[in-house]
Amino acid sequence: MSATLESVTAYAPAASAREKSPAVSDLRILPQSGWTGAEIQGADLSRPLPPAHFKAIKEALLRWKVVFFRNQNLDHAGQIAFGRQFGPVTPGHPYEGDVAPAGFPEIHTVSPDAYAKRYGPNYQKQVGANGPGWHADVTPLINPPAYSILRAEAVPPYGGDTQFTNVAAAYAGLAEPIRKFIDGLRAEHRFGASVGAERSREKIGDLVRSNPLASIHPVVRVHPETGEKVLYVNPSFTKQIVGVSARESRHLLDLLFEQAVIPEYTARFRWEPGSVAFWDNRAALHLAPRDFAHVEGDRILHRITLEGDVPVGPDGKPSESIEGAAFKGA
Ligand code: SIN
């Protein structure tokens, strides 16, 4: 049986329900790699989702960690309305300031120009023209966003793909003694730590000094919806493992960062205008591209994030805030 048929069958309801809701069988869920990512065909994100589509999208998201849609006709308001069906939509970013498009504080535009406005033009040269390395969105918050929805307005003819990795699969792929060992660890996540932003004389320095964001999260998080254990560290925001020496922390984090992005756990998404990626920040990391600065053509995308909960470790203990308020949506 092909992957397509298997997926459609997996999400199809019983015959009686199907008769009442004929839209169900027109959703096609196409896995994009062994662990990560599924393209969903047949959904129109510009209208309220029929319950069966909502359910199928949610199930695919929880299983594949990121889902992709093509040829969607969304503007800022439509993207926010789509997101609200899955949870409260937060402001664009804790450091969004006045960079959000007028009237849409929920929209976080992703483009070299937007990053330069948000953080300063030289900071951009240090981290890459388009944001940081592998990460889940804003993990220094006490309640990092549960989901992100990114929509492409303009993309270059080649280059600019986004990569995703499944950190539930990455955790499961570790040897049992390592899993047991890291189940009890905690780590500090701090905004800007990986690029020395606290010492920067640019706008990013003012932002992180005046409104620092830092939390202690479990290194292994229990996913609140699937119950899976996920590797909850990332090289952009995780500063150090707590309760061990700096050297021990560095070696442990190197092992875990490397594990998280082993190619077999990843998928790569090629954008087109109108494409949408919808990912679960509690079970996936993503990597913004750095291969398009020399390519003719703009790359402009718009992201929203959905309010998240406070992570909990396998011991049942929640994260603790060091600095910064909870990030709430509406
Ligand atoms: C992001 O980190 O949300 C942006 C990803 C991208 O630019 O592809």
Coordinates of C-alpha atoms and ligand atoms in Angstrom, one line a residue:
M1 CA 0.0 0.0 0.0
S2 CA 1.4 3.4 -0.9
A3 CA 2.1 6.0 1.8
T4 CA -0.7 8.2 0.5
L5 CA -3.3 5.5 0.7
E6 CA -2.1 4.4 4.1
S7 CA -2.4 7.9 5.4
V8 CA -5.8 8.6 4.0
T9 CA -7.1 5.4 5.3
A10 CA -5.6 6.0 8.7
Y11 CA -7.5 9.3 9.1
A12 CA -10.7 8.3 7.4
P13 CA -13.7 8.0 9.7
A14 CA -16.2 5.1 9.8
A15 CA -18.6 4.9 6.8
S16 CA -21.5 6.4 8.6
A17 CA -19.5 9.5 9.6
R18 CA -18.1 9.8 6.1
E19 CA -21.6 10.0 4.7
K20 CA -22.4 13.0 7.0
S21 CA -19.1 14.7 6.3
P22 CA -18.2 14.1 2.7
A23 CA -15.2 16.5 2.9
V24 CA -13.2 14.0 4.9
S25 CA -11.9 11.7 2.1
D26 CA -10.6 14.6 0.0
L27 CA -7.8 15.3 2.4
R28 CA -4.6 13.6 1.3
I29 CA -1.8 13.3 3.8
L30 CA 1.6 12.7 2.1
P31 CA 4.5 11.9 4.4
Q32 CA 7.7 13.7 3.3
S33 CA 10.3 11.5 5.0
G34 CA 10.5 8.6 7.4
W35 CA 10.0 10.6 10.6
T36 CA 9.2 14.2 9.8
G37 CA 6.8 16.3 7.8
A38 CA 3.6 15.6 5.8
E39 CA 2.1 17.6 2.9
I40 CA -1.6 17.9 3.3
Q41 CA -3.6 18.3 0.1
G42 CA -7.3 19.2 -0.3
A43 CA -7.6 21.7 2.6
D44 CA -8.6 25.4 2.1
L45 CA -7.0 27.3 5.0
S46 CA -8.8 30.6 4.0
R47 CA -12.2 29.2 5.3
P48 CA -13.2 27.8 8.7
L49 CA -12.1 24.2 8.7
P50 CA -14.8 21.5 8.6
P51 CA -14.4 19.5 11.9
A52 CA -13.1 16.5 10.0
H53 CA -10.4 18.6 8.3
F54 CA -9.4 20.1 11.7
K55 CA -9.1 16.7 13.2
A56 CA -7.1 15.2 10.3
I57 CA -4.7 18.2 10.3
K58 CA -4.2 18.0 14.1
E59 CA -3.6 14.3 14.0
A60 CA -1.1 14.6 11.1
L61 CA 0.7 17.5 12.9
L62 CA 1.0 15.5 16.1
R63 CA 2.3 12.5 14.2
W64 CA 4.6 14.2 11.6
K65 CA 5.6 17.3 13.8
V66 CA 5.2 19.6 10.8
V67 CA 2.6 19.8 8.0
F68 CA 2.8 21.6 4.7
F69 CA 0.1 23.2 2.5
R70 CA 0.5 24.6 -0.9
N71 CA -1.3 27.3 -3.0
Q72 CA -3.1 28.8 -0.1
N73 CA -4.8 32.2 -0.4
L74 CA -4.1 33.8 3.0
D75 CA -3.4 37.3 4.0
H76 CA -2.4 38.4 7.5
A77 CA -6.0 38.3 8.8
G78 CA -6.7 35.0 7.2
Q79 CA -3.5 33.5 8.6
I80 CA -4.4 34.6 12.1
A81 CA -8.0 33.3 11.7
F82 CA -6.6 29.9 10.6
G83 CA -4.3 29.8 13.6
R84 CA -7.0 30.7 16.1
Q85 CA -8.9 27.5 15.3
F86 CA -6.0 25.7 16.9
G87 CA -5.3 28.0 19.9
P88 CA -4.8 31.5 21.2
V89 CA -2.5 33.5 18.8
T90 CA 0.3 35.3 20.6
P91 CA 1.9 38.7 19.7
G92 CA 4.4 38.1 16.9
H93 CA 7.4 37.9 19.2
P94 CA 8.4 39.2 22.6
Y95 CA 10.9 41.5 20.9
E96 CA 8.6 42.4 18.0
G97 CA 8.4 46.1 18.9
D98 CA 7.1 48.2 16.0
V99 CA 8.3 45.8 13.3
A100 CA 5.0 44.0 12.9
P101 CA 2.8 45.1 10.0
A102 CA 0.4 47.9 10.9
G103 CA -2.8 46.5 12.5
F104 CA -1.3 43.0 12.9
P105 CA 0.7 42.7 16.1
E106 CA 0.5 38.9 15.8
I107 CA 2.5 38.8 12.6
H108 CA 6.3 38.2 12.8
T109 CA 7.7 38.8 9.3
V110 CA 10.7 36.7 8.4
S111 CA 13.0 38.5 6.0
P112 CA 16.5 39.9 6.0
D113 CA 15.0 43.4 6.2
A114 CA 12.7 42.5 9.1
Y115 CA 15.5 41.0 11.1
A116 CA 17.7 44.1 10.5
K117 CA 14.9 46.3 11.8
R118 CA 14.2 44.1 14.8
Y119 CA 17.8 43.4 16.0
G120 CA 20.1 45.9 14.1
P121 CA 21.9 45.6 10.8
N122 CA 25.2 44.3 12.1
Y123 CA 23.8 41.6 14.4
Q124 CA 22.3 40.1 11.3
K125 CA 25.8 39.6 9.8
Q126 CA 26.8 37.7 12.9
V127 CA 23.9 35.2 13.0
G128 CA 23.2 35.0 9.3
A129 CA 20.9 37.1 7.2
N130 CA 17.8 35.2 8.3
G131 CA 17.9 34.3 11.9
P132 CA 19.5 31.7 14.2
G133 CA 20.5 28.1 13.8
W134 CA 18.4 25.0 14.7
H135 CA 15.7 26.0 17.3
A136 CA 12.2 25.8 18.4
D137 CA 10.6 29.2 18.7
V138 CA 11.4 31.3 21.7
T139 CA 12.2 28.5 24.1
P140 CA 13.7 31.0 26.7
L141 CA 10.0 31.8 27.5
I142 CA 8.5 30.0 30.5
N143 CA 5.7 28.9 28.1
P144 CA 7.3 28.7 24.6
P145 CA 4.8 28.8 21.7
A146 CA 3.2 25.4 21.2
Y147 CA 2.8 25.8 17.4
S148 CA 4.1 28.1 14.6
I149 CA 2.5 28.8 11.3
L150 CA 4.7 30.3 8.6
R151 CA 3.3 31.5 5.3
A152 CA 5.4 32.4 2.2
E153 CA 4.7 35.7 0.4
A154 CA 7.8 35.8 -1.8
V155 CA 10.6 33.2 -2.3
P156 CA 13.7 33.2 -4.4
P157 CA 13.7 30.8 -7.5
Y158 CA 16.1 28.5 -5.6
G159 CA 17.6 28.3 -2.1
G160 CA 15.8 29.4 1.0
D161 CA 14.4 26.0 2.0
T162 CA 13.5 25.4 5.7
Q163 CA 14.6 22.2 7.4
F164 CA 12.8 20.5 10.2
T165 CA 13.7 17.7 12.6
N166 CA 11.6 15.4 14.8
V167 CA 13.0 15.5 18.3
A168 CA 10.7 12.8 19.6
A169 CA 12.3 10.4 17.1
A170 CA 15.8 11.8 18.0
Y171 CA 15.1 11.1 21.7
A172 CA 13.9 7.6 21.0
G173 CA 17.0 7.0 18.9
L174 CA 19.3 7.4 21.9
A175 CA 20.6 4.3 23.7
E176 CA 18.5 3.5 26.8
P177 CA 21.2 4.3 29.4
I178 CA 21.6 7.8 27.8
R179 CA 17.8 8.3 27.8
K180 CA 17.6 7.4 31.5
F181 CA 20.5 9.7 32.3
I182 CA 19.2 12.8 30.5
D183 CA 15.6 12.2 31.7
G184 CA 16.7 13.8 35.0
L185 CA 18.5 16.8 33.6
R186 CA 17.5 20.5 33.3
A187 CA 18.9 23.3 31.2
E188 CA 18.9 27.0 31.0
H189 CA 17.5 28.6 27.8
R190 CA 18.4 32.2 27.4
F191 CA 17.5 34.5 24.4
G192 CA 20.6 35.6 22.5
A193 CA 23.1 33.6 24.6
S194 CA 24.5 31.6 21.7
V195 CA 25.5 34.8 19.9
G196 CA 26.6 36.9 22.8
A197 CA 23.6 39.3 22.3
E198 CA 23.9 40.5 25.9
R199 CA 27.2 42.2 25.0
S200 CA 25.9 43.6 21.7
R201 CA 25.9 47.4 21.1
E202 CA 23.1 47.0 18.6
K203 CA 19.3 47.0 19.2
I204 CA 19.4 43.2 20.1
G205 CA 21.7 44.1 23.1
D206 CA 19.3 46.8 24.3
L207 CA 16.4 44.3 23.9
V208 CA 17.9 41.5 25.9
R209 CA 19.4 43.7 28.6
S210 CA 16.1 45.6 29.2
N211 CA 13.8 42.6 28.9
P212 CA 15.9 39.4 29.4
L213 CA 14.2 36.1 28.7
A214 CA 15.5 33.0 30.4
S215 CA 14.0 29.8 31.8
I216 CA 15.1 26.4 33.2
H217 CA 13.4 23.7 31.2
P218 CA 13.7 19.9 31.4
V219 CA 16.2 18.4 28.9
V220 CA 13.5 15.8 28.1
R221 CA 10.0 17.2 27.9
V222 CA 6.8 15.1 28.0
H223 CA 4.7 16.2 25.1
P224 CA 1.4 17.4 26.6
E225 CA -0.8 15.9 23.8
T226 CA 1.0 12.7 22.7
G227 CA 2.7 11.8 25.9
E228 CA 5.9 11.2 23.9
K229 CA 9.3 12.1 25.4
V230 CA 11.1 14.7 23.3
L231 CA 14.6 16.0 23.4
Y232 CA 14.0 19.6 24.5
V233 CA 17.3 21.4 23.9
N234 CA 18.4 23.5 20.9
P235 CA 21.7 25.1 19.9
S236 CA 20.2 28.6 19.5
F237 CA 18.8 29.1 23.0
T238 CA 20.0 26.3 25.3
K239 CA 22.9 27.9 27.3
Q240 CA 23.9 25.2 29.7
I241 CA 22.9 22.1 31.6
V242 CA 22.3 23.0 35.2
G243 CA 24.1 21.3 38.1
V244 CA 27.1 20.2 36.1
S245 CA 30.4 21.9 35.2
A246 CA 30.7 24.1 32.1
R247 CA 32.9 21.4 30.4
E248 CA 30.4 18.6 31.2
S249 CA 27.5 20.8 30.0
R250 CA 29.3 21.5 26.7
H251 CA 30.0 17.9 26.0
L252 CA 26.5 16.8 26.9
L253 CA 24.9 19.5 24.8
D254 CA 27.2 18.7 21.8
L255 CA 26.0 15.1 21.9
L256 CA 22.3 16.1 22.2
F257 CA 22.5 18.8 19.5
E258 CA 24.2 16.3 17.2
Q259 CA 21.6 13.7 17.9
A260 CA 18.7 16.1 17.3
V261 CA 19.7 16.9 13.7
I262 CA 20.9 13.5 12.4
P263 CA 19.7 13.6 8.8
E264 CA 17.4 10.6 9.2
Y265 CA 15.2 12.6 11.5
T266 CA 14.9 15.6 9.2
A267 CA 12.9 16.9 6.3
R268 CA 13.5 19.9 4.0
F269 CA 10.7 22.1 2.7
R270 CA 10.9 23.9 -0.6
W271 CA 8.8 27.0 -0.5
E272 CA 6.6 28.5 -3.1
P273 CA 4.5 31.7 -2.8
G274 CA 1.3 30.6 -0.9
S275 CA 3.0 27.7 0.9
V276 CA 2.3 27.3 4.6
A277 CA 4.3 25.3 7.1
F278 CA 2.6 24.5 10.5
W279 CA 4.8 22.9 13.1
D280 CA 4.8 21.7 16.7
N281 CA 7.5 23.5 18.6
R282 CA 7.2 20.9 21.4
A283 CA 8.3 18.1 19.1
A284 CA 10.3 19.7 16.2
L285 CA 13.2 22.0 15.7
H286 CA 13.6 24.0 12.5
L287 CA 16.5 25.7 10.7
A288 CA 16.1 28.9 8.8
P289 CA 18.2 28.9 5.6
R290 CA 21.4 30.8 4.9
D291 CA 21.9 29.9 1.3
F292 CA 19.9 32.6 -0.5
A293 CA 21.6 35.9 0.2
H294 CA 23.4 35.8 -3.2
V295 CA 20.3 34.6 -5.1
E296 CA 18.2 37.2 -7.0
G297 CA 14.7 37.6 -5.5
D298 CA 13.1 38.4 -2.2
R299 CA 12.4 35.9 0.6
I300 CA 9.5 37.2 2.7
L301 CA 7.5 35.0 5.0
H302 CA 5.1 35.7 7.8
R303 CA 4.8 33.7 11.0
I304 CA 2.3 33.5 13.8
T305 CA 2.7 31.5 17.0
L306 CA 0.1 29.9 19.2
E307 CA 0.3 30.1 23.0
G308 CA 2.2 27.3 24.7
D309 CA 2.1 25.6 28.1
V310 CA 4.8 25.3 30.7
P311 CA 7.0 22.3 29.8
V312 CA 7.0 19.3 32.2
G313 CA 9.8 16.7 32.6
P314 CA 9.5 12.9 33.0
D315 CA 9.6 13.5 36.8
G316 CA 6.4 15.7 36.6
K317 CA 8.3 18.8 37.5
P318 CA 7.5 22.0 35.4
S319 CA 10.0 24.5 34.0
E320 CA 11.0 27.5 36.1
S321 CA 11.2 31.1 34.9
I322 CA 14.5 32.9 35.5
E323 CA 13.5 36.2 33.7
G324 CA 10.6 37.2 31.6
A325 CA 6.8 37.0 31.7
A326 CA 4.6 34.3 30.3
F327 CA 3.7 34.8 26.7
K328 CA -0.1 34.9 26.3
G329 CA -2.3 34.9 23.2
A330 CA -5.8 35.9 22.4
Ligands
SIN1 C1 11.7 30.8 11.7 O1 12.6 30.6 12.4 O2 10.5 30.8 12.1 C2 11.9 31.2 10.2 C3 12.2 30.0 9.4 C4 12.6 30.3 8.0 O3 13.0 31.5 7.7 O4 12.5 29.5 7.1

